[in-house]
Amino acid sequence: MRWEKLTSREIGALDRSIPVILNIAAIEQHGPHLPLDTDARIGAHFLGEFDARDPDRALILPPVVVCASEHHMDFPGTLTVRHATLLAYVTDILNSVAAHGFRNILLFNSHGGNQAIGQVVVESFGSRHRDCRIGLLTWWRIAAEALAEVQGGGFGSVGHACEFETSLMLHIDEGSVRRELIPGPSHVMTHGWANNDLLRSGRGSLFRTMAEISGGSGVVGDPSLASAEKGRAITRIVVDALTEIVATMK
């Protein structure tokens, strides 16, 4: 169910144990071949597919699409807000949800730059609302093992505007992908302890801008390996994992 499509009376009649989901996304550069709203489209796509399976199992809030993308600001078109702004804004939305009596809340994240502040939201909101349960899900983390079997390239082929994101956009909206501009692999490695990709974390974290990680291309990974078929497989894997997790929240 979509929160904003219901009436006030219909919201009031709902079982307050129903899980409530908020997508946090991004409007930022995605290389020469993908539109700025890629992360927002991907988040909306997963939740749309999830909702279509059974609209009564969760309540989906309007997404927050402009989030924490300062590390992309070397590239034109990127929109960003400060971490403190995002923390306050998302927390205020969740405070409203809790004020209406809903007690099971999930942040569904579709942008890497939101992971750290998303966890702060969970910790700060959860500590102040002990009667609520709140969790953070990032789409590529909730099913990393299964997604690794779909990946065509090796370590580093998935990251940003990459094999996975390009595949998803080919599946969601092929016309939005500038096929003639899809580049080859790009991933500037750093210290071994800090190297990572979408599915594999490093032993530690090291701040680098997207311009540094991508060598100026805006792409981290290998979008030339993308296909709509992979996008369909990724969708099934992620929505299956999301469905399983949401079921544990009620």
CSV table of C-alpha atoms in Angstrom, one decimal:
chain,number,residue,atom,x,y,z
A,1,MET,CA,0.0,0.0,0.0
A,2,ARG,CA,1.1,3.5,-0.7
A,3,TRP,CA,0.8,5.9,2.2
A,4,GLU,CA,0.0,8.9,0.1
A,5,LYS,CA,-2.7,7.1,-1.9
A,6,LEU,CA,-4.8,6.3,1.2
A,7,THR,CA,-7.3,8.6,2.9
A,8,SER,CA,-6.8,9.7,6.5
A,9,ARG,CA,-9.6,7.4,7.6
A,10,GLU,CA,-8.0,4.5,5.8
A,11,ILE,CA,-4.7,5.1,7.5
A,12,GLY,CA,-6.5,5.3,10.8
A,13,ALA,CA,-8.1,1.9,10.3
A,14,LEU,CA,-4.8,0.0,9.6
A,15,ASP,CA,-3.3,-2.5,11.9
A,16,ARG,CA,-0.5,-0.6,13.6
A,17,SER,CA,1.8,-3.6,13.4
A,18,ILE,CA,2.1,-3.3,9.6
A,19,PRO,CA,5.7,-2.6,8.5
A,20,VAL,CA,6.2,1.0,7.1
A,21,ILE,CA,9.0,1.4,4.5
A,22,LEU,CA,10.8,4.6,3.5
A,23,ASN,CA,13.1,4.6,0.5
A,24,ILE,CA,16.1,6.9,0.7
A,25,ALA,CA,17.8,7.4,-2.6
A,26,ALA,CA,19.8,10.1,-4.6
A,27,ILE,CA,19.7,12.5,-7.5
A,28,GLU,CA,23.3,12.4,-8.8
A,29,GLN,CA,25.5,11.7,-11.8
A,30,HIS,CA,25.7,8.2,-13.0
A,31,GLY,CA,28.3,8.4,-15.7
A,32,PRO,CA,27.7,9.4,-19.3
A,33,HIS,CA,25.0,6.7,-19.9
A,34,LEU,CA,22.5,6.8,-17.0
A,35,PRO,CA,20.2,9.5,-15.8
A,36,LEU,CA,20.5,11.4,-12.6
A,37,ASP,CA,17.5,9.7,-11.0
A,38,THR,CA,19.0,6.2,-11.4
A,39,ASP,CA,19.1,5.5,-7.6
A,40,ALA,CA,15.6,6.9,-7.1
A,41,ARG,CA,14.2,4.8,-10.0
A,42,ILE,CA,15.9,1.6,-8.8
A,43,GLY,CA,14.5,2.1,-5.3
A,44,ALA,CA,11.1,2.8,-6.6
A,45,HIS,CA,11.3,-0.2,-8.9
A,46,PHE,CA,12.1,-2.7,-6.1
A,47,LEU,CA,9.4,-1.3,-3.9
A,48,GLY,CA,6.9,-1.3,-6.7
A,49,GLU,CA,7.6,-5.0,-7.5
A,50,PHE,CA,7.4,-5.8,-3.8
A,51,ASP,CA,4.1,-4.0,-3.5
A,52,ALA,CA,2.6,-5.6,-6.6
A,53,ARG,CA,3.1,-9.1,-5.0
A,54,ASP,CA,0.9,-8.3,-2.0
A,55,PRO,CA,-0.1,-4.7,-1.4
A,56,ASP,CA,-1.5,-5.5,2.1
A,57,ARG,CA,1.8,-6.6,3.7
A,58,ALA,CA,3.5,-3.2,4.1
A,59,LEU,CA,2.8,0.5,3.9
A,60,ILE,CA,5.2,2.4,1.6
A,61,LEU,CA,6.0,6.1,2.3
A,62,PRO,CA,6.8,8.7,-0.3
A,63,PRO,CA,10.5,8.4,-1.0
A,64,VAL,CA,13.2,10.9,0.0
A,65,VAL,CA,15.1,11.3,-3.3
A,66,VAL,CA,17.6,14.0,-2.7
A,67,CYS,CA,20.0,12.7,-0.1
A,68,ALA,CA,23.7,12.6,0.8
A,69,SER,CA,25.7,12.9,-2.5
A,70,GLU,CA,28.5,15.5,-1.6
A,71,HIS,CA,31.1,13.1,-2.9
A,72,HIS,CA,29.6,13.4,-6.4
A,73,MET,CA,29.6,17.1,-6.5
A,74,ASP,CA,32.5,17.3,-9.0
A,75,PHE,CA,30.0,16.2,-11.6
A,76,PRO,CA,27.2,18.6,-13.0
A,77,GLY,CA,23.6,17.8,-12.1
A,78,THR,CA,24.2,16.2,-8.7
A,79,LEU,CA,22.0,17.4,-5.9
A,80,THR,CA,22.9,16.9,-2.2
A,81,VAL,CA,22.0,17.8,1.3
A,82,ARG,CA,24.2,17.9,4.4
A,83,HIS,CA,24.2,14.8,6.5
A,84,ALA,CA,22.8,16.8,9.4
A,85,THR,CA,19.9,17.9,7.2
A,86,LEU,CA,19.1,14.4,6.0
A,87,LEU,CA,19.3,13.1,9.5
A,88,ALA,CA,16.8,15.8,10.7
A,89,TYR,CA,14.5,15.4,7.8
A,90,VAL,CA,14.2,11.7,7.7
A,91,THR,CA,13.9,11.6,11.5
A,92,ASP,CA,11.0,14.1,11.3
A,93,ILE,CA,9.2,11.9,8.8
A,94,LEU,CA,9.7,8.8,11.0
A,95,ASN,CA,8.5,10.8,14.1
A,96,SER,CA,5.3,11.5,12.2
A,97,VAL,CA,4.9,7.8,11.4
A,98,ALA,CA,5.4,6.9,15.1
A,99,ALA,CA,3.0,9.6,16.2
A,100,HIS,CA,0.3,7.8,14.3
A,101,GLY,CA,1.0,4.6,16.2
A,102,PHE,CA,3.1,2.6,13.7
A,103,ARG,CA,5.8,0.6,15.3
A,104,ASN,CA,7.7,-1.4,12.7
A,105,ILE,CA,9.8,0.8,10.4
A,106,LEU,CA,12.3,0.0,7.7
A,107,LEU,CA,14.6,2.4,5.8
A,108,PHE,CA,15.2,1.0,2.3
A,109,ASN,CA,18.3,2.5,0.9
A,110,SER,CA,19.2,2.6,-2.8
A,111,HIS,CA,22.4,4.9,-2.6
A,112,GLY,CA,25.8,4.0,-1.2
A,113,GLY,CA,26.3,7.5,0.2
A,114,ASN,CA,23.3,7.1,2.5
A,115,GLN,CA,24.5,4.0,4.4
A,116,ALA,CA,26.5,5.8,7.2
A,117,ILE,CA,23.9,8.5,7.9
A,118,GLY,CA,21.1,5.9,7.5
A,119,GLN,CA,22.6,3.9,10.4
A,120,VAL,CA,22.8,7.1,12.5
A,121,VAL,CA,19.0,7.5,11.8
A,122,VAL,CA,18.4,4.0,13.0
A,123,GLU,CA,20.5,4.4,16.1
A,124,SER,CA,19.2,7.8,17.1
A,125,PHE,CA,15.5,7.2,16.3
A,126,GLY,CA,15.6,3.7,17.8
A,127,SER,CA,17.1,4.9,21.1
A,128,ARG,CA,14.4,7.6,21.5
A,129,HIS,CA,11.5,5.3,20.4
A,130,ARG,CA,12.0,2.2,22.5
A,131,ASP,CA,8.5,1.1,21.6
A,132,CYS,CA,9.4,0.9,17.9
A,133,ARG,CA,11.5,-1.4,15.8
A,134,ILE,CA,13.6,0.2,13.1
A,135,GLY,CA,16.0,-1.2,10.6
A,136,LEU,CA,18.1,-0.2,7.6
A,137,LEU,CA,18.2,-2.3,4.4
A,138,THR,CA,20.5,-1.5,1.5
A,139,TRP,CA,19.4,-3.4,-1.6
A,140,TRP,CA,22.7,-4.9,-2.6
A,141,ARG,CA,23.5,-6.0,0.9
A,142,ILE,CA,20.3,-7.9,1.7
A,143,ALA,CA,21.1,-10.5,-0.9
A,144,ALA,CA,24.8,-10.1,-1.6
A,145,GLU,CA,25.6,-13.9,-1.9
A,146,ALA,CA,22.9,-14.5,-4.5
A,147,LEU,CA,23.7,-11.3,-6.4
A,148,ALA,CA,27.4,-12.4,-6.7
A,149,GLU,CA,26.2,-15.3,-8.8
A,150,VAL,CA,24.6,-12.9,-11.3
A,151,GLN,CA,27.7,-10.8,-11.5
A,152,GLY,CA,29.6,-11.3,-14.8
A,153,GLY,CA,32.8,-9.5,-13.9
A,154,GLY,CA,35.3,-10.0,-11.1
A,155,PHE,CA,36.0,-7.9,-8.1
A,156,GLY,CA,35.3,-4.2,-8.9
A,157,SER,CA,32.9,-4.7,-11.8
A,158,VAL,CA,30.0,-3.5,-9.6
A,159,GLY,CA,30.2,-0.2,-7.8
A,160,HIS,CA,28.4,2.9,-9.3
A,161,ALA,CA,26.7,3.2,-12.7
A,162,CYS,CA,28.1,-0.3,-13.1
A,163,GLU,CA,27.2,-3.7,-14.3
A,164,PHE,CA,24.3,-4.0,-11.8
A,165,GLU,CA,22.8,-0.5,-12.0
A,166,THR,CA,23.0,-0.4,-15.8
A,167,SER,CA,21.4,-3.8,-16.0
A,168,LEU,CA,18.6,-2.6,-13.7
A,169,MET,CA,18.0,0.5,-15.8
A,170,LEU,CA,18.0,-1.5,-19.0
A,171,HIS,CA,15.2,-3.6,-17.4
A,172,ILE,CA,13.3,-0.7,-15.8
A,173,ASP,CA,13.5,1.8,-18.6
A,174,GLU,CA,15.7,0.9,-21.6
A,175,GLY,CA,15.0,4.1,-23.3
A,176,SER,CA,16.7,6.1,-20.5
A,177,VAL,CA,20.0,4.4,-21.0
A,178,ARG,CA,22.4,6.1,-23.5
A,179,ARG,CA,23.6,2.8,-25.0
A,180,GLU,CA,26.1,4.4,-27.3
A,181,LEU,CA,27.8,6.0,-24.3
A,182,ILE,CA,28.1,2.9,-22.1
A,183,PRO,CA,31.8,2.9,-21.2
A,184,GLY,CA,34.2,0.1,-20.4
A,185,PRO,CA,35.5,-0.8,-16.9
A,186,SER,CA,36.7,2.0,-14.5
A,187,HIS,CA,37.7,1.5,-10.9
A,188,VAL,CA,40.7,3.2,-9.4
A,189,MET,CA,42.0,1.0,-6.6
A,190,THR,CA,43.7,2.3,-3.4
A,191,HIS,CA,45.2,0.6,-0.4
A,192,GLY,CA,44.4,-3.1,-0.2
A,193,TRP,CA,42.7,-2.7,3.2
A,194,ALA,CA,40.3,-0.1,1.8
A,195,ASN,CA,39.5,-1.6,-1.6
A,196,ASN,CA,35.9,-2.6,-2.0
A,197,ASP,CA,33.0,-3.0,-4.5
A,198,LEU,CA,29.3,-3.1,-4.2
A,199,LEU,CA,29.2,-6.6,-2.8
A,200,ARG,CA,32.5,-6.8,-0.9
A,201,SER,CA,33.5,-4.5,1.9
A,202,GLY,CA,37.1,-3.6,2.6
A,203,ARG,CA,38.8,-4.2,6.0
A,204,GLY,CA,38.4,-0.5,6.6
A,205,SER,CA,37.1,2.7,5.0
A,206,LEU,CA,38.9,5.5,3.3
A,207,PHE,CA,37.2,8.7,2.1
A,208,ARG,CA,37.6,9.3,-1.6
A,209,THR,CA,35.4,11.4,-3.9
A,210,MET,CA,33.6,9.7,-6.8
A,211,ALA,CA,36.0,11.6,-9.2
A,212,GLU,CA,38.9,9.9,-7.5
A,213,ILE,CA,37.4,6.4,-7.3
A,214,SER,CA,36.2,6.6,-10.9
A,215,GLY,CA,39.3,8.2,-12.4
A,216,GLY,CA,37.1,11.1,-13.5
A,217,SER,CA,34.6,9.0,-15.4
A,218,GLY,CA,31.8,9.0,-12.8
A,219,VAL,CA,31.6,5.2,-13.3
A,220,VAL,CA,33.0,2.6,-10.9
A,221,GLY,CA,32.7,-0.9,-12.3
A,222,ASP,CA,32.0,-2.3,-15.8
A,223,PRO,CA,28.7,-1.3,-17.3
A,224,SER,CA,29.6,-3.0,-20.6
A,225,LEU,CA,28.7,-6.3,-18.9
A,226,ALA,CA,25.1,-5.1,-18.3
A,227,SER,CA,21.9,-6.6,-19.8
A,228,ALA,CA,18.2,-6.4,-19.2
A,229,GLU,CA,18.2,-10.1,-18.4
A,230,LYS,CA,20.6,-9.5,-15.5
A,231,GLY,CA,18.3,-6.6,-14.4
A,232,ARG,CA,15.4,-9.0,-14.2
A,233,ALA,CA,17.4,-11.5,-12.2
A,234,ILE,CA,18.6,-8.8,-9.8
A,235,THR,CA,15.0,-7.7,-9.3
A,236,ARG,CA,13.8,-11.1,-8.4
A,237,ILE,CA,16.7,-11.7,-6.0
A,238,VAL,CA,16.3,-8.4,-4.2
A,239,VAL,CA,12.5,-8.5,-4.0
A,240,ASP,CA,12.6,-12.1,-2.7
A,241,ALA,CA,15.1,-11.0,0.0
A,242,LEU,CA,13.0,-7.9,0.9
A,243,THR,CA,9.8,-9.9,1.1
A,244,GLU,CA,11.5,-12.4,3.6
A,245,ILE,CA,12.8,-9.6,5.8
A,246,VAL,CA,9.6,-7.6,5.9
A,247,ALA,CA,7.7,-10.7,7.0
A,248,THR,CA,9.9,-10.8,10.1
A,249,MET,CA,8.9,-7.3,11.1
A,250,LYS,CA,5.2,-7.9,11.7
